[in-house]
Coordinates of C-alpha atoms and ligand atoms in Angstrom, one line a residue:
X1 CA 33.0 168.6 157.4
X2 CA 36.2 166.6 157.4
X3 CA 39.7 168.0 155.6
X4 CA 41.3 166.4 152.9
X5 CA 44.9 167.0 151.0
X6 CA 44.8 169.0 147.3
X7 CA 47.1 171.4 145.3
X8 CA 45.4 174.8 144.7
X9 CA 46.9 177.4 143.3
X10 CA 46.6 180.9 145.3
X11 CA 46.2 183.5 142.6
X12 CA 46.6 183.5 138.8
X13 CA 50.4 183.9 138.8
X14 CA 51.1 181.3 141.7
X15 CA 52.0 178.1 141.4
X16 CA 50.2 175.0 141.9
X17 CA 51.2 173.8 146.0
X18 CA 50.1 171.5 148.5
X19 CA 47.3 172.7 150.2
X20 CA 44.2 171.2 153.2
X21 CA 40.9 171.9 151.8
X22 CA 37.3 171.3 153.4
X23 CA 34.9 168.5 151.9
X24 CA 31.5 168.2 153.3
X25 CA 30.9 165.0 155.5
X26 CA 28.4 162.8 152.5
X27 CA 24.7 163.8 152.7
X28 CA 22.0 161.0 152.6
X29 CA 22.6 161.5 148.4
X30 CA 26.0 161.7 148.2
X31 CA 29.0 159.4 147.5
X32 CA 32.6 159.9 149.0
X33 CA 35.1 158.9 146.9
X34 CA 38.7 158.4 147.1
X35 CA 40.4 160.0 143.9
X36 CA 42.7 157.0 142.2
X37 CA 43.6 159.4 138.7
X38 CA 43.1 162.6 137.7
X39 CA 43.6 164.3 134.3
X40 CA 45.1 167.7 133.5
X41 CA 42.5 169.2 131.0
X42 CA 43.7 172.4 129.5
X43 CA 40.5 174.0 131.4
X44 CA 42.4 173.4 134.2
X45 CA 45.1 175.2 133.0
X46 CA 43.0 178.2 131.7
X47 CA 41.4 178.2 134.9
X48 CA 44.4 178.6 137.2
X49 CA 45.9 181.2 134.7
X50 CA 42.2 183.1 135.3
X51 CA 42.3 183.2 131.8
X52 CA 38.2 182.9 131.3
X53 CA 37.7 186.2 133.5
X54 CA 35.7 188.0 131.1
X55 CA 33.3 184.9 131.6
X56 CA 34.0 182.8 134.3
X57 CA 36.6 185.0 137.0
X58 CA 38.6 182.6 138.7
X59 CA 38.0 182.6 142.9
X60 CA 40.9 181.5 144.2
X61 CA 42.4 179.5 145.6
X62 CA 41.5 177.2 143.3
X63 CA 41.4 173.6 143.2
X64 CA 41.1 172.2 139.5
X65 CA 40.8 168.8 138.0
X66 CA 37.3 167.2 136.7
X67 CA 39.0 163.8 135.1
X68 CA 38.4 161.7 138.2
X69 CA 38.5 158.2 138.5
X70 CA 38.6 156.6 142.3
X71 CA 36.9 154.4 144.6
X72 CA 33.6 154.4 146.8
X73 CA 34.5 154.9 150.5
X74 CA 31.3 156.0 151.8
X75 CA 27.5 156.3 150.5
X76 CA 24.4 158.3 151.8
X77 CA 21.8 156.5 153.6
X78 CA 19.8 156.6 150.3
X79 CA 22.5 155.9 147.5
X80 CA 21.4 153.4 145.3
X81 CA 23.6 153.3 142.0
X82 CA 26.8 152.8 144.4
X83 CA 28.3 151.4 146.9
X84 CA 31.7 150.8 149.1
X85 CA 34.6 149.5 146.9
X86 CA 33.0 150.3 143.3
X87 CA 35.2 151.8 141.0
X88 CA 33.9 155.1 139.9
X89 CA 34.4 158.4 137.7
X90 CA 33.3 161.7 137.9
X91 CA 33.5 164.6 135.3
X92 CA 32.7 168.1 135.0
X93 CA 29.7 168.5 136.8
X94 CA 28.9 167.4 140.2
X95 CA 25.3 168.6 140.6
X96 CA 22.5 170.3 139.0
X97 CA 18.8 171.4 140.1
X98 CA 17.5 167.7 138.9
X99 CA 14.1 169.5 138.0
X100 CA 14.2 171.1 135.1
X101 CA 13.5 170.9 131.5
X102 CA 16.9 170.0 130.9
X103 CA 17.8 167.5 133.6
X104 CA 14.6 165.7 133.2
X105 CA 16.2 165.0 129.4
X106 CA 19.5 164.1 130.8
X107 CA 21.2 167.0 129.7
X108 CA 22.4 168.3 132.9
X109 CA 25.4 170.4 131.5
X110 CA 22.2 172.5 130.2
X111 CA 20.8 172.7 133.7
X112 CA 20.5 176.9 134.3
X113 CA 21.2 175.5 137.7
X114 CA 24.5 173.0 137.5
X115 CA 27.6 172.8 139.4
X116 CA 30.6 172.1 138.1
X117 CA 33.3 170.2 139.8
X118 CA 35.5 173.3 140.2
X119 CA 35.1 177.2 140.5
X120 CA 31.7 177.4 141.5
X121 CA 29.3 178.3 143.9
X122 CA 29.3 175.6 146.4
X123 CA 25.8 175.2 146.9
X124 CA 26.0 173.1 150.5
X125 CA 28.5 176.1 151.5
X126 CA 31.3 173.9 152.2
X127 CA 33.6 176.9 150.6
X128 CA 33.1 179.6 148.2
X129 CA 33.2 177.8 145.4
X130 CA 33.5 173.9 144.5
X131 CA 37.5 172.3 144.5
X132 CA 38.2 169.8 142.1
X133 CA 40.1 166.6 141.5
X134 CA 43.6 167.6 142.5
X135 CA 42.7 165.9 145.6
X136 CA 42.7 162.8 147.7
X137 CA 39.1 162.4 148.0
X138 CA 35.6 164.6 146.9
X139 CA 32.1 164.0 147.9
X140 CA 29.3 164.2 145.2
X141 CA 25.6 163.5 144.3
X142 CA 25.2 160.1 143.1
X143 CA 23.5 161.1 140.1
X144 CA 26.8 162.4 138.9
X145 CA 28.6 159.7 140.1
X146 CA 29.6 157.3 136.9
X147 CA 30.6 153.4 136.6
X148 CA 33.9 152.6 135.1
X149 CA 33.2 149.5 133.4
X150 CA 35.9 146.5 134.1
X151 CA 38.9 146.0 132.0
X152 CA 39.6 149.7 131.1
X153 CA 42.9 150.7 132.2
X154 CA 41.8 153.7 135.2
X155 CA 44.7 156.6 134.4
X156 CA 43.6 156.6 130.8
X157 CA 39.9 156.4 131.5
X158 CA 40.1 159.2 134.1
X159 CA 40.3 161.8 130.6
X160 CA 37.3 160.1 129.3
X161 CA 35.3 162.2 131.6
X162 CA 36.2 165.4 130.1
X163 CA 38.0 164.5 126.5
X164 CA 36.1 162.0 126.2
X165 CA 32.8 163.1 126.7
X166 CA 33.2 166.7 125.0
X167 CA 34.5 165.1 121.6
X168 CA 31.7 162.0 121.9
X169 CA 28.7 164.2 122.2
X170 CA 29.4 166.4 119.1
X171 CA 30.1 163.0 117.2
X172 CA 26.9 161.8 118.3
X173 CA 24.6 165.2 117.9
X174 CA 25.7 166.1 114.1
X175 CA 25.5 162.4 113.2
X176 CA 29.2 160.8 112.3
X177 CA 28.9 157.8 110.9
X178 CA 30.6 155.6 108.0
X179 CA 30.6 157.2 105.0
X180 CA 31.2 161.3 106.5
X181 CA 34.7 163.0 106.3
X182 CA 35.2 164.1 110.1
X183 CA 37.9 166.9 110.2
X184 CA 39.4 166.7 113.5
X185 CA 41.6 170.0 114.6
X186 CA 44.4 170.0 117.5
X187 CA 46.1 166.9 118.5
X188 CA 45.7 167.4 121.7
X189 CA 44.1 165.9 124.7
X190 CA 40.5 166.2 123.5
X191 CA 41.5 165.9 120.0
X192 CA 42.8 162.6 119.9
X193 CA 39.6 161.1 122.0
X194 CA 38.4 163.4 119.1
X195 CA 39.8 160.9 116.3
X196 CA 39.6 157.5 118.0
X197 CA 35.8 158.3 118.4
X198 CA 35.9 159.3 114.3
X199 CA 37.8 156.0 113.6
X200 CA 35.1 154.5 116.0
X201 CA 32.0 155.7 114.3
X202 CA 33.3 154.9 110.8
X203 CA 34.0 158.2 109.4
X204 CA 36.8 159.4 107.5
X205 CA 39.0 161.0 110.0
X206 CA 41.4 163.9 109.2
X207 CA 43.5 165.0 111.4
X208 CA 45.1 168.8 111.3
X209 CA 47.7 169.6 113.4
X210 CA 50.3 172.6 113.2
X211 CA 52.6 169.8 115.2
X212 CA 54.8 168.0 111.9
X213 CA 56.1 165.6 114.8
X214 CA 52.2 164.5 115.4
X215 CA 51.5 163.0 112.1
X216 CA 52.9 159.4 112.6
X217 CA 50.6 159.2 116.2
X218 CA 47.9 160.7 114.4
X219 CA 48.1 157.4 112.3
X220 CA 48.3 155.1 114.8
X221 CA 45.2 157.0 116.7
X222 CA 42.9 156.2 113.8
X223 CA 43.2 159.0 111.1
X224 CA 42.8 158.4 107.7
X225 CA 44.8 161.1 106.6
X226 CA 47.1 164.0 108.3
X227 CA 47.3 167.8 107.2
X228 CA 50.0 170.0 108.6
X229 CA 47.4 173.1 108.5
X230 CA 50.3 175.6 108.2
X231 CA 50.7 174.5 104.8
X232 CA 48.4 176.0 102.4
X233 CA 48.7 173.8 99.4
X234 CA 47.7 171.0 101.9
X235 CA 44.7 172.5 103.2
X236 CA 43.2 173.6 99.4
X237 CA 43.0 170.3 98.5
X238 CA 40.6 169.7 101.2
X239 CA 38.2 172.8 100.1
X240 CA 34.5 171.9 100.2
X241 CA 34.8 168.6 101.3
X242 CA 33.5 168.1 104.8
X243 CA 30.6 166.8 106.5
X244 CA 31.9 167.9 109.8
X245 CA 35.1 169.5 111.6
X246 CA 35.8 169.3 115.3
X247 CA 37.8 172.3 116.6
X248 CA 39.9 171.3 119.8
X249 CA 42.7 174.4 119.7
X250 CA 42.9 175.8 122.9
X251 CA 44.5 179.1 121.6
X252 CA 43.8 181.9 118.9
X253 CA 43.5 180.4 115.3
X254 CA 41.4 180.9 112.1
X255 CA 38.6 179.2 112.4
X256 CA 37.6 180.9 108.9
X257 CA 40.3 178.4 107.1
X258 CA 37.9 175.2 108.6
X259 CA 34.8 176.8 107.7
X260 CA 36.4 176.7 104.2
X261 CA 36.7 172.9 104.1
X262 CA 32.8 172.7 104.4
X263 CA 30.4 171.0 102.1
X264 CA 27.2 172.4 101.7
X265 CA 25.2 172.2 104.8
X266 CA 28.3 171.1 107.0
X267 CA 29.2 172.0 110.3
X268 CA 32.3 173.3 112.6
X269 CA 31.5 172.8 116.3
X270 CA 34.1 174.4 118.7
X271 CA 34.7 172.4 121.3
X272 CA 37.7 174.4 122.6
X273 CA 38.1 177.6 124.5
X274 CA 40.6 180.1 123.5
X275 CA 40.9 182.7 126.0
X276 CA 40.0 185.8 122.8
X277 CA 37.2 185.6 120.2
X278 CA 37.4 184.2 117.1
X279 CA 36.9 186.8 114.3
X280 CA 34.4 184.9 111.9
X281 CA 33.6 186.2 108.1
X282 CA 30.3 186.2 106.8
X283 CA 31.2 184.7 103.1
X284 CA 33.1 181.7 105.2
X285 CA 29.2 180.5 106.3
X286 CA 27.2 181.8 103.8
X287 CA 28.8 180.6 100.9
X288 CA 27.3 176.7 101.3
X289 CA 25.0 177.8 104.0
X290 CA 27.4 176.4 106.6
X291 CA 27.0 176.2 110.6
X292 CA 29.4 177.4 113.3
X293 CA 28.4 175.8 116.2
X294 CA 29.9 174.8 119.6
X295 CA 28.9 172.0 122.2
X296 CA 29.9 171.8 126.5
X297 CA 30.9 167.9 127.6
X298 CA 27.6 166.2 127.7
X299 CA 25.0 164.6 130.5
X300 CA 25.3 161.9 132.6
X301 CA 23.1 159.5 130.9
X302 CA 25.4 160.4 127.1
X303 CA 28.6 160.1 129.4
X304 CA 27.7 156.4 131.2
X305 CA 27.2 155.7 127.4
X306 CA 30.5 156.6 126.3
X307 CA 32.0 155.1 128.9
X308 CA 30.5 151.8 128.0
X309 CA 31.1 152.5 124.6
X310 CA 34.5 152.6 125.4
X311 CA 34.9 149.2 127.6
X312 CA 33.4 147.1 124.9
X313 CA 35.5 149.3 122.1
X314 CA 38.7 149.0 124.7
X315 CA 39.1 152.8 123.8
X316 CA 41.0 155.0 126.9
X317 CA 43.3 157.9 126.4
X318 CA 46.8 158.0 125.8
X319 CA 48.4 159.3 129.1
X320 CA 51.6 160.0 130.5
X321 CA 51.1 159.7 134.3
X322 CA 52.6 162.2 136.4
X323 CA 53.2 162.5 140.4
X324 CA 51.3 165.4 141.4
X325 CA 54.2 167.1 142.6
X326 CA 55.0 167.9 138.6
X327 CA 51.8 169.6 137.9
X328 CA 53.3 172.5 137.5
X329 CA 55.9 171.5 134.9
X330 CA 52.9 169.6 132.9
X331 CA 51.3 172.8 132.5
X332 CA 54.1 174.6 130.9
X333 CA 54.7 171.8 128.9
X334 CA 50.5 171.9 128.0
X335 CA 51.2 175.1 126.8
X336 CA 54.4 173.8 124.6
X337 CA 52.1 171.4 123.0
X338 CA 53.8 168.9 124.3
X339 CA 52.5 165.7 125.5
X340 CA 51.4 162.9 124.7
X341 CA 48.3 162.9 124.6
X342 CA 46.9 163.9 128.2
X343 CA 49.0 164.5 131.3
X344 CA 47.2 162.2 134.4
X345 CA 47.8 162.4 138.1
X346 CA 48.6 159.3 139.9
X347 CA 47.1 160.8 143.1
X348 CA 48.9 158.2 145.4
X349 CA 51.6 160.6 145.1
X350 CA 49.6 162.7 147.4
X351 CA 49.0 160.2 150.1
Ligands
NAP1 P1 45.6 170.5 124.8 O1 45.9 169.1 125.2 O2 46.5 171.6 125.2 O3 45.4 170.5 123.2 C1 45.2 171.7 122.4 C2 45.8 171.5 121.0 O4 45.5 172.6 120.2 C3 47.3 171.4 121.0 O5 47.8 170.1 121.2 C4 47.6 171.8 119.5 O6 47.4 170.7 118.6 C5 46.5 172.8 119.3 N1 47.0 174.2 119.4 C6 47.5 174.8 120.6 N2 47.9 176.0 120.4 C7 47.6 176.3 119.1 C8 47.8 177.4 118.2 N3 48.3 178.6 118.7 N4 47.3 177.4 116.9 C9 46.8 176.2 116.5 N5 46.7 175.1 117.2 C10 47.1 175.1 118.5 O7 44.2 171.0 125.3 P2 42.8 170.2 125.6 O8 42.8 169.8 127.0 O9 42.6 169.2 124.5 O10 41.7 171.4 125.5 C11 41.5 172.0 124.3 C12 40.6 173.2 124.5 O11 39.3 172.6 124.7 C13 40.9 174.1 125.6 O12 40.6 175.4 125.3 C14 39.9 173.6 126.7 O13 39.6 174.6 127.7 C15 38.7 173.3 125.9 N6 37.8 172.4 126.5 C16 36.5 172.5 126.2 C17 35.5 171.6 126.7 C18 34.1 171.8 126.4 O14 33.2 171.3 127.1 N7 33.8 172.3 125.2 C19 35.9 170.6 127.5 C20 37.3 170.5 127.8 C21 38.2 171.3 127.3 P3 48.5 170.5 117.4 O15 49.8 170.4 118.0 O16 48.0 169.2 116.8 O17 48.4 171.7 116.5
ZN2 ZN1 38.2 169.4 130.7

């Protein structure tokens, strides 16, 4: 066990502060890596707030972060997919049972077994539950352990492994392709990986965003056409018409006014995670026989491929890169929908 510099927040009402955490020296499977970038997903945000406690209580302190690009400083004696000096990403799961049904598909986020990168069980009993990339350096089972392929910029591929993932997978699984109208709600961090990967895939891409101020940048991000979803007369127009709608709102909303916007047959997948329930009506899915459906990041084998989906598209996120000593103001300003498009750690700032 060696110790290693983070920020952790103490309880749900404390701040984010420097802080020595424990790392487990590698296993003969594991890769050490020293953390280059991290993101600042809202998960992170609802995590620290404990905001999931109904589902998923908070054990503090806590360590978030699962956007992590670095470099290899160490392998296991029987690491074969890495080695010293390769420059490498990590997302939201750091290990799984490798056994089952699921992770014998590569769908490890499926695994009844998986361990993601922060608040939980720590399974080599390192701590009491796993810390994240708010860190200088994390160890981790090869298998989770991703290649960055050369020429992507590394702050704004570090959100690829949460954003990017969570809004490819969806794409992929209900088909978007030329020729669909892709709705795309929340211009946030996942959103607008949300509507690069639309542009990308060749659907029509419509953007809605309560944020007026967004609709230039949702241009220049790839959509086809913007819709301030406050406005009513905006949103009727759009009634019926979609093959599918991408729901990236981190925060209480009416999911019944996307439903609406359905064809026949289409589908509204949740990818975000407000802390409440979404009340749903019955006539906004049976009416067109449409789906409400809702999809976790994606596994390793889907995320390698949109990671080289994105070096030979040249696609990254947006990111406004932040010592780590102003984590705390990025999180007020998360909640003030206010940035541009993801917040990332330069962790040299913690060095
Ligand atoms: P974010 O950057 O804060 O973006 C959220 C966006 O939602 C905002 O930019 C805003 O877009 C919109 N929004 C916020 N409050 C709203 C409100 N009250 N009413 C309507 N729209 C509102 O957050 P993020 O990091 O993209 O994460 C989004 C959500 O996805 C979070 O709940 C997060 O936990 C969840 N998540 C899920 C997964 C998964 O695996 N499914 C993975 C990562 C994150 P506009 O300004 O355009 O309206
Ligand atoms: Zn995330």
């Amino acid at each position: 066990m060696y110790k290693t510099k983070a920020y952790s927040a103490a309880s749900k009402t404390s701040k984010m502060a420097l802080d020595s955490i424990p790392r487990r020296d590698p296993t003969e499977s594991d890769v050490q890596i020293e953390i280059l970038f991290c993101g600042i997903c809202h998960s992170d945000l609802h995590t620290v707030r404990d905001e999931w406690a109904s589902v998923w209580p908070t054990v503090f302190p806590a360590v978030p972060g699962h956007e992590i690009v670095g470099k290899v400083t160490k392998v296991g004696a029987k690491v074969t997919k890495h080695k010293v000096g390769d420059t490498v990403a990590v997302g939201c799961l750091v290990d799984s049972d490798h056994t089952c049904a699921q992770c014998s598909k590569g769908l490890e986020q499926f695994c009844p077994n998986a361990t993601f990168t922060y608040n939980a069980p720590d399974k080599h009993g390192t701590a009491p539950v796993t810390y994240g990339g708010y860190s200088d350096s994390i160890v981790v089972n090869e298998r989770f352990v991703l290649r960055v392929p050369k020429g992507l910029d590394l702050a704004g591929a570090a959100p690829l492994l949460c954003a990017g993932i969570t809004t490819y997978s969806p794409m992929k699984h209900w088909g978007v392709t030329k020729g669909k109208k892709v709705g795309v709600v929340g211009l946030g961090g996942l959103g607008h990986m949300g509507v690069k990967f639309a542009h990308a895939l060749g659907g029509h891409t419509v953007v809605f965003t309560t944020s007026p101020g967004k609709v230039e940048d949702a241009k220049r991000l790839g959509a086809d056409e913007v819709v301030i979803s406050k406005n009513a007369n905006e949103m009727a127009k759009h009634v019926g018409s979609f093959d599918f709608i991408l729901d990236c709102v981190s925060a209480d909303h009416d999911i019944n006014a996307y439903l609406n916007l359905l064809k026949p047959d289409g589908t509204v997948t949740l990818v975000g995670a407000p802390e409440k329930p979404l009340p749903v009506s019955a006539f906004s899915l049976l009416f067109g026989r449409r789906s409400l459906s809702g999809s976790p990041i994606g596994g390793l084998p889907e995320t390698q491929e949109m990671l080289d989906f994105c070096g030979k598209n040249n696609i990254t996120s947006d990111v406004e890169v932040i010592p780590i000593q102003k984590v705390n103001e990025a999180y007020e300003r998360l909640l003030k929908q206010d940035v541009k498009y993801r917040f990332c750690i330069d962790m040299a700032s913690l060095r």
